[in-house]
Amino acid sequence: PRARVAWIATLVSLLSSYPLLFTGFRDAMCSLLGVATPGKFLPFAGLSLSLLAVPVLLAIIVPDVGFVVSLMGASLGAALILVVPSLIGRRVLADKDCAKGERG
């Protein structure tokens, strides 16, 4: 019975934490790629599905789910903290330069 309770607690933890991380990652990628404009549902859904397909395929291929969750958490966390903000900053600066008429 305790093992089942631990398994259910792990399931609840995964179901409640992964969507929060994924939503931030997806929103950052949509902003970076310019997909977040209203009326463009198909590119938004395609990006969401492709970002979700990677961990699903890894979970199918790799028998140890803990490894997949750890790998995705580490890579998404590192990307959200280090890579995505700098890419968004570069894009914002490039958009400001384009608005001023400068080329770089």
Tab-separated table of N, CA, C and O in Angstrom:
chain	number	residue	atom	x	y	z
A	1	PRO	N	0.808	-1.209	0.000
A	1	PRO	CA	0.000	0.000	0.000
A	1	PRO	C	0.852	1.275	0.000
A	1	PRO	O	0.496	2.244	-0.627
A	2	ARG	N	1.986	1.288	0.723
A	2	ARG	CA	2.819	2.494	0.743
A	2	ARG	C	3.470	2.745	-0.607
A	2	ARG	O	3.647	3.900	-1.008
A	3	ALA	N	3.826	1.679	-1.285
A	3	ALA	CA	4.427	1.839	-2.607
A	3	ALA	C	3.418	2.441	-3.580
A	3	ALA	O	3.772	3.280	-4.420
A	4	ARG	N	2.174	2.036	-3.474
A	4	ARG	CA	1.133	2.595	-4.345
A	4	ARG	C	0.909	4.072	-4.038
A	4	ARG	O	0.728	4.888	-4.946
A	5	VAL	N	0.933	4.437	-2.771
A	5	VAL	CA	0.777	5.843	-2.388
A	5	VAL	C	1.950	6.663	-2.935
A	5	VAL	O	1.758	7.765	-3.465
A	6	ALA	N	3.160	6.129	-2.843
A	6	ALA	CA	4.327	6.824	-3.387
A	6	ALA	C	4.220	6.956	-4.897
A	6	ALA	O	4.568	7.999	-5.473
A	7	TRP	N	3.740	5.916	-5.574
A	7	TRP	CA	3.584	5.962	-7.030
A	7	TRP	C	2.556	7.020	-7.413
A	7	TRP	O	2.774	7.795	-8.339
A	8	ILE	N	1.438	7.078	-6.686
A	8	ILE	CA	0.398	8.074	-6.973
A	8	ILE	C	0.917	9.481	-6.682
A	8	ILE	O	0.648	10.426	-7.440
A	9	ALA	N	1.699	9.647	-5.625
A	9	ALA	CA	2.273	10.960	-5.321
A	9	ALA	C	3.240	11.404	-6.421
A	9	ALA	O	3.260	12.581	-6.806
A	10	THR	N	4.013	10.475	-6.947
A	10	THR	CA	4.917	10.796	-8.053
A	10	THR	C	4.122	11.181	-9.296
A	10	THR	O	4.476	12.136	-10.000
A	11	LEU	N	3.054	10.457	-9.574
A	11	LEU	CA	2.203	10.768	-10.719
A	11	LEU	C	1.594	12.162	-10.591
A	11	LEU	O	1.606	12.948	-11.544
A	12	VAL	N	1.090	12.487	-9.408
A	12	VAL	CA	0.511	13.815	-9.177
A	12	VAL	C	1.579	14.898	-9.340
A	12	VAL	O	1.325	15.949	-9.939
A	13	SER	N	2.763	14.632	-8.854
A	13	SER	CA	3.858	15.594	-8.991
A	13	SER	C	4.196	15.835	-10.460
A	13	SER	O	4.376	16.982	-10.889
A	14	LEU	N	4.275	14.766	-11.238
A	14	LEU	CA	4.580	14.914	-12.663
A	14	LEU	C	3.469	15.640	-13.400
A	14	LEU	O	3.723	16.508	-14.238
A	15	LEU	N	2.230	15.267	-13.103
A	15	LEU	CA	1.099	15.888	-13.799
A	15	LEU	C	0.914	17.355	-13.444
A	15	LEU	O	0.369	18.118	-14.238
A	16	SER	N	1.367	17.764	-12.267
A	16	SER	CA	1.182	19.160	-11.882
A	16	SER	C	2.398	20.035	-12.180
A	16	SER	O	2.253	21.235	-12.372
A	17	SER	N	3.594	19.465	-12.229
A	17	SER	CA	4.767	20.312	-12.448
A	17	SER	C	5.152	20.434	-13.926
A	17	SER	O	5.576	21.492	-14.363
A	18	TYR	N	5.029	19.386	-14.696
A	18	TYR	CA	5.455	19.448	-16.093
A	18	TYR	C	4.668	20.478	-16.907
A	18	TYR	O	5.266	21.232	-17.678
A	19	PRO	N	3.335	20.551	-16.763
A	19	PRO	CA	2.625	21.590	-17.527
A	19	PRO	C	3.082	23.004	-17.203
A	19	PRO	O	3.114	23.862	-18.087
A	20	LEU	N	3.440	23.267	-15.949
A	20	LEU	CA	3.913	24.607	-15.592
A	20	LEU	C	5.232	24.922	-16.287
A	20	LEU	O	5.417	26.019	-16.828
A	21	LEU	N	6.157	23.977	-16.282
A	21	LEU	CA	7.433	24.184	-16.975
A	21	LEU	C	7.239	24.276	-18.474
A	21	LEU	O	7.847	25.112	-19.146
A	22	PHE	N	6.389	23.416	-19.018
A	22	PHE	CA	6.189	23.396	-20.463
A	22	PHE	C	5.522	24.666	-20.963
A	22	PHE	O	5.872	25.173	-22.024
A	23	THR	N	4.571	25.189	-20.201
A	23	THR	CA	3.887	26.404	-20.629
A	23	THR	C	4.863	27.574	-20.753
A	23	THR	O	4.823	28.317	-21.736
A	24	GLY	N	5.745	27.726	-19.787
A	24	GLY	CA	6.750	28.787	-19.876
A	24	GLY	C	7.692	28.586	-21.051
A	24	GLY	O	8.017	29.541	-21.762
A	25	PHE	N	8.121	27.339	-21.251
A	25	PHE	CA	9.014	27.041	-22.373
A	25	PHE	C	8.318	27.283	-23.708
A	25	PHE	O	8.875	27.898	-24.608
A	26	ARG	N	7.070	26.814	-23.836
A	26	ARG	CA	6.323	27.001	-25.085
A	26	ARG	C	6.073	28.472	-25.367
A	26	ARG	O	6.244	28.942	-26.494
A	27	ASP	N	5.698	29.244	-24.347
A	27	ASP	CA	5.455	30.666	-24.543
A	27	ASP	C	6.731	31.402	-24.956
A	27	ASP	O	6.701	32.286	-25.815
A	28	ALA	N	7.856	31.021	-24.349
A	28	ALA	CA	9.123	31.644	-24.724
A	28	ALA	C	9.494	31.290	-26.163
A	28	ALA	O	9.952	32.152	-26.921
A	29	MET	N	9.297	30.039	-26.557
A	29	MET	CA	9.610	29.641	-27.928
A	29	MET	C	8.664	30.303	-28.926
A	29	MET	O	9.079	30.695	-30.010
A	30	CYS	N	7.393	30.435	-28.567
A	30	CYS	CA	6.442	31.123	-29.444
A	30	CYS	C	6.831	32.581	-29.623
A	30	CYS	O	6.772	33.118	-30.733
A	31	SER	N	7.246	33.217	-28.554
A	31	SER	CA	7.685	34.608	-28.637
A	31	SER	C	8.948	34.727	-29.481
A	31	SER	O	9.076	35.639	-30.298
A	32	LEU	N	9.855	33.802	-29.280
A	32	LEU	CA	11.109	33.824	-30.021
A	32	LEU	C	10.894	33.599	-31.505
A	32	LEU	O	11.495	34.263	-32.351
A	33	LEU	N	9.999	32.670	-31.843
A	33	LEU	CA	9.756	32.329	-33.248
A	33	LEU	C	8.673	33.180	-33.894
A	33	LEU	O	8.410	33.048	-35.081
A	34	GLY	N	8.007	34.042	-33.116
A	34	GLY	CA	6.970	34.906	-33.673
A	34	GLY	C	5.683	34.170	-33.990
A	34	GLY	O	4.959	34.558	-34.893
A	35	VAL	N	5.364	33.137	-33.252
A	35	VAL	CA	4.174	32.337	-33.517
A	35	VAL	C	3.003	32.790	-32.660
A	35	VAL	O	1.876	32.433	-32.915
A	36	ALA	N	3.242	33.614	-31.654
A	36	ALA	CA	2.229	33.938	-30.652
A	36	ALA	C	1.207	34.976	-31.115
A	36	ALA	O	0.455	35.476	-30.315
A	37	THR	N	1.159	35.279	-32.408
A	37	THR	CA	0.188	36.267	-32.874
A	37	THR	C	-1.192	35.637	-32.965
A	37	THR	O	-1.334	34.473	-33.319
A	38	PRO	N	-2.242	36.398	-32.640
A	38	PRO	CA	-3.598	35.854	-32.725
A	38	PRO	C	-3.964	35.502	-34.155
A	38	PRO	O	-3.526	36.138	-35.109
A	39	GLY	N	-4.777	34.493	-34.317
A	39	GLY	CA	-5.211	34.067	-35.643
A	39	GLY	C	-4.309	33.042	-36.285
A	39	GLY	O	-4.595	32.556	-37.366
A	40	LYS	N	-3.204	32.711	-35.649
A	40	LYS	CA	-2.289	31.701	-36.179
A	40	LYS	C	-2.327	30.467	-35.286
A	40	LYS	O	-1.361	30.124	-34.630
A	41	PHE	N	-3.479	29.799	-35.250
A	41	PHE	CA	-3.625	28.644	-34.374
A	41	PHE	C	-2.801	27.465	-34.864
A	41	PHE	O	-2.189	26.768	-34.065
A	42	LEU	N	-2.764	27.251	-36.161
A	42	LEU	CA	-2.072	26.074	-36.687
A	42	LEU	C	-0.576	26.086	-36.389
A	42	LEU	O	-0.052	25.076	-35.903
A	43	PRO	N	0.154	27.185	-36.604
A	43	PRO	CA	1.569	27.173	-36.212
A	43	PRO	C	1.763	27.020	-34.696
A	43	PRO	O	2.681	26.342	-34.253
A	44	PHE	N	0.877	27.626	-33.912
A	44	PHE	CA	0.968	27.511	-32.452
A	44	PHE	C	0.762	26.060	-32.023
A	44	PHE	O	1.520	25.526	-31.218
A	45	ALA	N	-0.249	25.421	-32.580
A	45	ALA	CA	-0.515	24.020	-32.239
A	45	ALA	C	0.603	23.122	-32.747
A	45	ALA	O	1.003	22.171	-32.070
A	46	GLY	N	1.133	23.414	-33.935
A	46	GLY	CA	2.231	22.612	-34.471
A	46	GLY	C	3.474	22.713	-33.615
A	46	GLY	O	4.145	21.699	-33.357
A	47	LEU	N	3.780	23.911	-33.149
A	47	LEU	CA	4.939	24.084	-32.269
A	47	LEU	C	4.722	23.371	-30.937
A	47	LEU	O	5.618	22.694	-30.442
A	48	SER	N	3.527	23.498	-30.391
A	48	SER	CA	3.228	22.822	-29.121
A	48	SER	C	3.350	21.311	-29.266
A	48	SER	O	3.945	20.638	-28.416
A	49	LEU	N	2.791	20.778	-30.339
A	49	LEU	CA	2.860	19.328	-30.551
A	49	LEU	C	4.285	18.850	-30.788
A	49	LEU	O	4.679	17.798	-30.294
A	50	SER	N	5.057	19.627	-31.520
A	50	SER	CA	6.441	19.200	-31.765
A	50	SER	C	7.281	19.283	-30.486
A	50	SER	O	8.134	18.430	-30.250
A	51	LEU	N	7.026	20.287	-29.640
A	51	LEU	CA	7.749	20.376	-28.372
A	51	LEU	C	7.327	19.266	-27.408
A	51	LEU	O	8.119	18.834	-26.576
A	52	LEU	N	6.099	18.806	-27.519
A	52	LEU	CA	5.645	17.694	-26.683
A	52	LEU	C	6.065	16.339	-27.244
A	52	LEU	O	6.190	15.373	-26.503
A	53	ALA	N	6.279	16.267	-28.557
A	53	ALA	CA	6.622	14.987	-29.189
A	53	ALA	C	7.990	14.486	-28.738
A	53	ALA	O	8.190	13.276	-28.627
A	54	VAL	N	8.915	15.384	-28.485
A	54	VAL	CA	10.265	14.971	-28.096
A	54	VAL	C	10.262	14.165	-26.795
A	54	VAL	O	10.774	13.036	-26.771
A	55	PRO	N	9.674	14.676	-25.706
A	55	PRO	CA	9.684	13.844	-24.494
A	55	PRO	C	8.830	12.587	-24.604
A	55	PRO	O	9.148	11.567	-24.005
A	56	VAL	N	7.754	12.641	-25.400
A	56	VAL	CA	6.922	11.445	-25.566
A	56	VAL	C	7.696	10.356	-26.298
A	56	VAL	O	7.691	9.187	-25.907
A	57	LEU	N	8.391	10.732	-27.360
A	57	LEU	CA	9.191	9.748	-28.091
A	57	LEU	C	10.321	9.195	-27.222
A	57	LEU	O	10.620	8.004	-27.265
A	58	LEU	N	10.944	10.063	-26.446
A	58	LEU	CA	11.976	9.580	-25.525
A	58	LEU	C	11.396	8.621	-24.489
A	58	LEU	O	12.015	7.618	-24.139
A	59	ALA	N	10.192	8.922	-24.007
A	59	ALA	CA	9.568	8.047	-23.021
A	59	ALA	C	9.210	6.695	-23.627
A	59	ALA	O	9.253	5.678	-22.942
A	60	ILE	N	8.868	6.674	-24.914
A	60	ILE	CA	8.557	5.410	-25.577
A	60	ILE	C	9.826	4.596	-25.794
A	60	ILE	O	9.845	3.379	-25.586
A	61	ILE	N	10.891	5.267	-26.176
A	61	ILE	CA	12.136	4.565	-26.505
A	61	ILE	C	12.876	4.121	-25.249
A	61	ILE	O	13.348	2.992	-25.167
A	62	VAL	N	12.974	5.000	-24.256
A	62	VAL	CA	13.747	4.716	-23.043
A	62	VAL	C	12.827	4.072	-22.005
A	62	VAL	O	11.786	4.638	-21.667
A	63	PRO	N	13.200	2.902	-21.484
A	63	PRO	CA	12.311	2.220	-20.536
A	63	PRO	C	12.256	2.874	-19.151
A	63	PRO	O	11.284	2.706	-18.435
A	64	ASP	N	13.263	3.635	-18.756
A	64	ASP	CA	13.297	4.263	-17.438
A	64	ASP	C	12.710	5.675	-17.531
A	64	ASP	O	13.363	6.597	-18.032
A	65	VAL	N	11.474	5.865	-17.073
A	65	VAL	CA	10.795	7.150	-17.181
A	65	VAL	C	11.495	8.214	-16.342
A	65	VAL	O	11.531	9.386	-16.721
A	66	GLY	N	12.075	7.829	-15.234
A	66	GLY	CA	12.783	8.791	-14.393
A	66	GLY	C	13.930	9.453	-15.127
A	66	GLY	O	14.183	10.644	-14.971
A	67	PHE	N	14.619	8.693	-15.970
A	67	PHE	CA	15.699	9.251	-16.771
A	67	PHE	C	15.166	10.294	-17.749
A	67	PHE	O	15.748	11.364	-17.916
A	68	VAL	N	14.045	9.993	-18.399
A	68	VAL	CA	13.462	10.929	-19.368
A	68	VAL	C	13.016	12.212	-18.676
A	68	VAL	O	13.280	13.313	-19.157
A	69	VAL	N	12.364	12.080	-17.534
A	69	VAL	CA	11.900	13.263	-16.797
A	69	VAL	C	13.090	14.100	-16.341
A	69	VAL	O	13.082	15.331	-16.458
A	70	SER	N	14.123	13.451	-15.845
A	70	SER	CA	15.323	14.178	-15.418
A	70	SER	C	15.995	14.883	-16.589
A	70	SER	O	16.410	16.031	-16.477
A	71	LEU	N	16.105	14.198	-17.713
A	71	LEU	CA	16.733	14.774	-18.898
A	71	LEU	C	15.947	15.972	-19.417
A	71	LEU	O	16.519	17.029	-19.705
A	72	MET	N	14.635	15.823	-19.511
A	72	MET	CA	13.818	16.931	-20.014
A	72	MET	C	13.798	18.097	-19.027
A	72	MET	O	13.852	19.257	-19.430
A	73	GLY	N	13.731	17.804	-17.735
A	73	GLY	CA	13.747	18.877	-16.741
A	73	GLY	C	15.048	19.649	-16.760
A	73	GLY	O	15.064	20.875	-16.687
A	74	ALA	N	16.148	18.917	-16.896
A	74	ALA	CA	17.452	19.585	-16.935
A	74	ALA	C	17.611	20.416	-18.203
A	74	ALA	O	18.061	21.564	-18.157
A	75	SER	N	17.230	19.858	-19.344
A	75	SER	CA	17.424	20.585	-20.599
A	75	SER	C	16.456	21.758	-20.724
A	75	SER	O	16.854	22.850	-21.147
A	76	LEU	N	15.184	21.569	-20.356
A	76	LEU	CA	14.234	22.679	-20.429
A	76	LEU	C	14.576	23.753	-19.404
A	76	LEU	O	14.472	24.948	-19.693
A	77	GLY	N	14.998	23.330	-18.217
A	77	GLY	CA	15.372	24.303	-17.193
A	77	GLY	C	16.576	25.124	-17.607
A	77	GLY	O	16.600	26.351	-17.463
A	78	ALA	N	17.579	24.452	-18.143
A	78	ALA	CA	18.771	25.170	-18.599
A	78	ALA	C	18.436	26.100	-19.764
A	78	ALA	O	18.919	27.238	-19.827
A	79	ALA	N	17.596	25.636	-20.677
A	79	ALA	CA	17.218	26.478	-21.820
A	79	ALA	C	16.423	27.695	-21.355
A	79	ALA	O	16.645	28.809	-21.838
A	80	LEU	N	15.498	27.491	-20.426
A	80	LEU	CA	14.695	28.614	-19.942
A	80	LEU	C	15.526	29.633	-19.185
A	80	LEU	O	15.278	30.829	-19.261
A	81	ILE	N	16.518	29.177	-18.465
A	81	ILE	CA	17.314	30.084	-17.647
A	81	ILE	C	18.420	30.764	-18.441
A	81	ILE	O	18.674	31.959	-18.288
A	82	LEU	N	19.093	30.026	-19.317
A	82	LEU	CA	20.300	30.539	-19.960
A	82	LEU	C	20.124	30.924	-21.425
A	82	LEU	O	20.591	31.967	-21.861
A	83	VAL	N	19.484	30.090	-22.195
A	83	VAL	CA	19.484	30.268	-23.645
A	83	VAL	C	18.336	31.140	-24.135
A	83	VAL	O	18.546	32.111	-24.870
A	84	VAL	N	17.119	30.815	-23.746
A	84	VAL	CA	15.948	31.497	-24.294
A	84	VAL	C	15.934	32.991	-23.975
A	84	VAL	O	15.656	33.799	-24.877
A	85	PRO	N	16.235	33.444	-22.757
A	85	PRO	CA	16.227	34.899	-22.515
A	85	PRO	C	17.217	35.673	-23.390
A	85	PRO	O	16.902	36.759	-23.872
A	86	SER	N	18.383	35.101	-23.620
A	86	SER	CA	19.341	35.804	-24.470
A	86	SER	C	18.873	35.840	-25.918
A	86	SER	O	19.065	36.847	-26.608
A	87	LEU	N	18.241	34.769	-26.388
A	87	LEU	CA	17.708	34.781	-27.752
A	87	LEU	C	16.569	35.778	-27.900
A	87	LEU	O	16.471	36.474	-28.913
A	88	ILE	N	15.713	35.851	-26.891
A	88	ILE	CA	14.621	36.827	-26.922
A	88	ILE	C	15.184	38.247	-26.880
A	88	ILE	O	14.720	39.134	-27.599
A	89	GLY	N	16.198	38.470	-26.051
A	89	GLY	CA	16.829	39.790	-25.997
A	89	GLY	C	17.443	40.195	-27.321
A	89	GLY	O	17.313	41.344	-27.751
A	90	ARG	N	18.102	39.247	-27.989
A	90	ARG	CA	18.663	39.539	-29.315
A	90	ARG	C	17.573	39.897	-30.312
A	90	ARG	O	17.727	40.816	-31.110
A	91	ARG	N	16.455	39.192	-30.235
A	91	ARG	CA	15.366	39.468	-31.162
A	91	ARG	C	14.746	40.838	-30.882
A	91	ARG	O	14.435	41.586	-31.800
A	92	VAL	N	14.579	41.183	-29.611
A	92	VAL	CA	14.014	42.492	-29.258
A	92	VAL	C	14.931	43.603	-29.743
A	92	VAL	O	14.476	44.596	-30.323
A	93	LEU	N	16.234	43.446	-29.530
A	93	LEU	CA	17.175	44.463	-29.996
A	93	LEU	C	17.181	44.566	-31.509
A	93	LEU	O	17.265	45.659	-32.064
A	94	ALA	N	17.070	43.434	-32.188
A	94	ALA	CA	17.030	43.460	-33.654
A	94	ALA	C	15.762	44.133	-34.136
A	94	ALA	O	15.790	44.896	-35.115
A	95	ASP	N	14.627	43.889	-33.469
A	95	ASP	CA	13.378	44.541	-33.854
A	95	ASP	C	13.445	46.051	-33.625
A	95	ASP	O	12.935	46.832	-34.425
A	96	LYS	N	14.092	46.465	-32.538
A	96	LYS	CA	14.244	47.900	-32.280
A	96	LYS	C	15.137	48.550	-33.329
A	96	LYS	O	14.871	49.653	-33.782
A	97	ASP	N	16.218	47.862	-33.721
A	97	ASP	CA	17.099	48.391	-34.753
A	97	ASP	C	16.382	48.489	-36.088
A	97	ASP	O	16.565	49.450	-36.829
A	98	CYS	N	15.544	47.490	-36.388
A	98	CYS	CA	14.773	47.541	-37.640
A	98	CYS	C	13.764	48.677	-37.619
A	98	CYS	O	13.524	49.316	-38.639
A	99	ALA	N	13.181	48.941	-36.460
A	99	ALA	CA	12.209	50.026	-36.351
A	99	ALA	C	12.892	51.378	-36.534
A	99	ALA	O	12.280	52.315	-37.067
A	100	LYS	N	14.169	51.487	-36.133
A	100	LYS	CA	14.901	52.742	-36.300
A	100	LYS	C	15.474	52.875	-37.711
A	100	LYS	O	15.944	53.919	-38.081
A	101	GLY	N	15.454	51.791	-38.462
A	101	GLY	CA	16.016	51.830	-39.811
A	101	GLY	C	17.471	51.463	-39.881
A	101	GLY	O	18.105	51.655	-40.909
A	102	GLU	N	18.047	50.971	-38.792
A	102	GLU	CA	19.447	50.585	-38.772
A	102	GLU	C	19.582	49.132	-39.216
A	102	GLU	O	18.684	48.333	-39.052
A	103	ARG	N	20.716	48.826	-39.794
A	103	ARG	CA	20.982	47.456	-40.198
A	103	ARG	C	22.195	46.964	-39.427
A	103	ARG	O	23.156	47.677	-39.230
A	104	GLY	N	22.142	45.661	-39.011
A	104	GLY	CA	23.249	45.184	-38.248
A	104	GLY	C	23.652	43.797	-38.514
A	104	GLY	O	23.260	42.941	-39.088
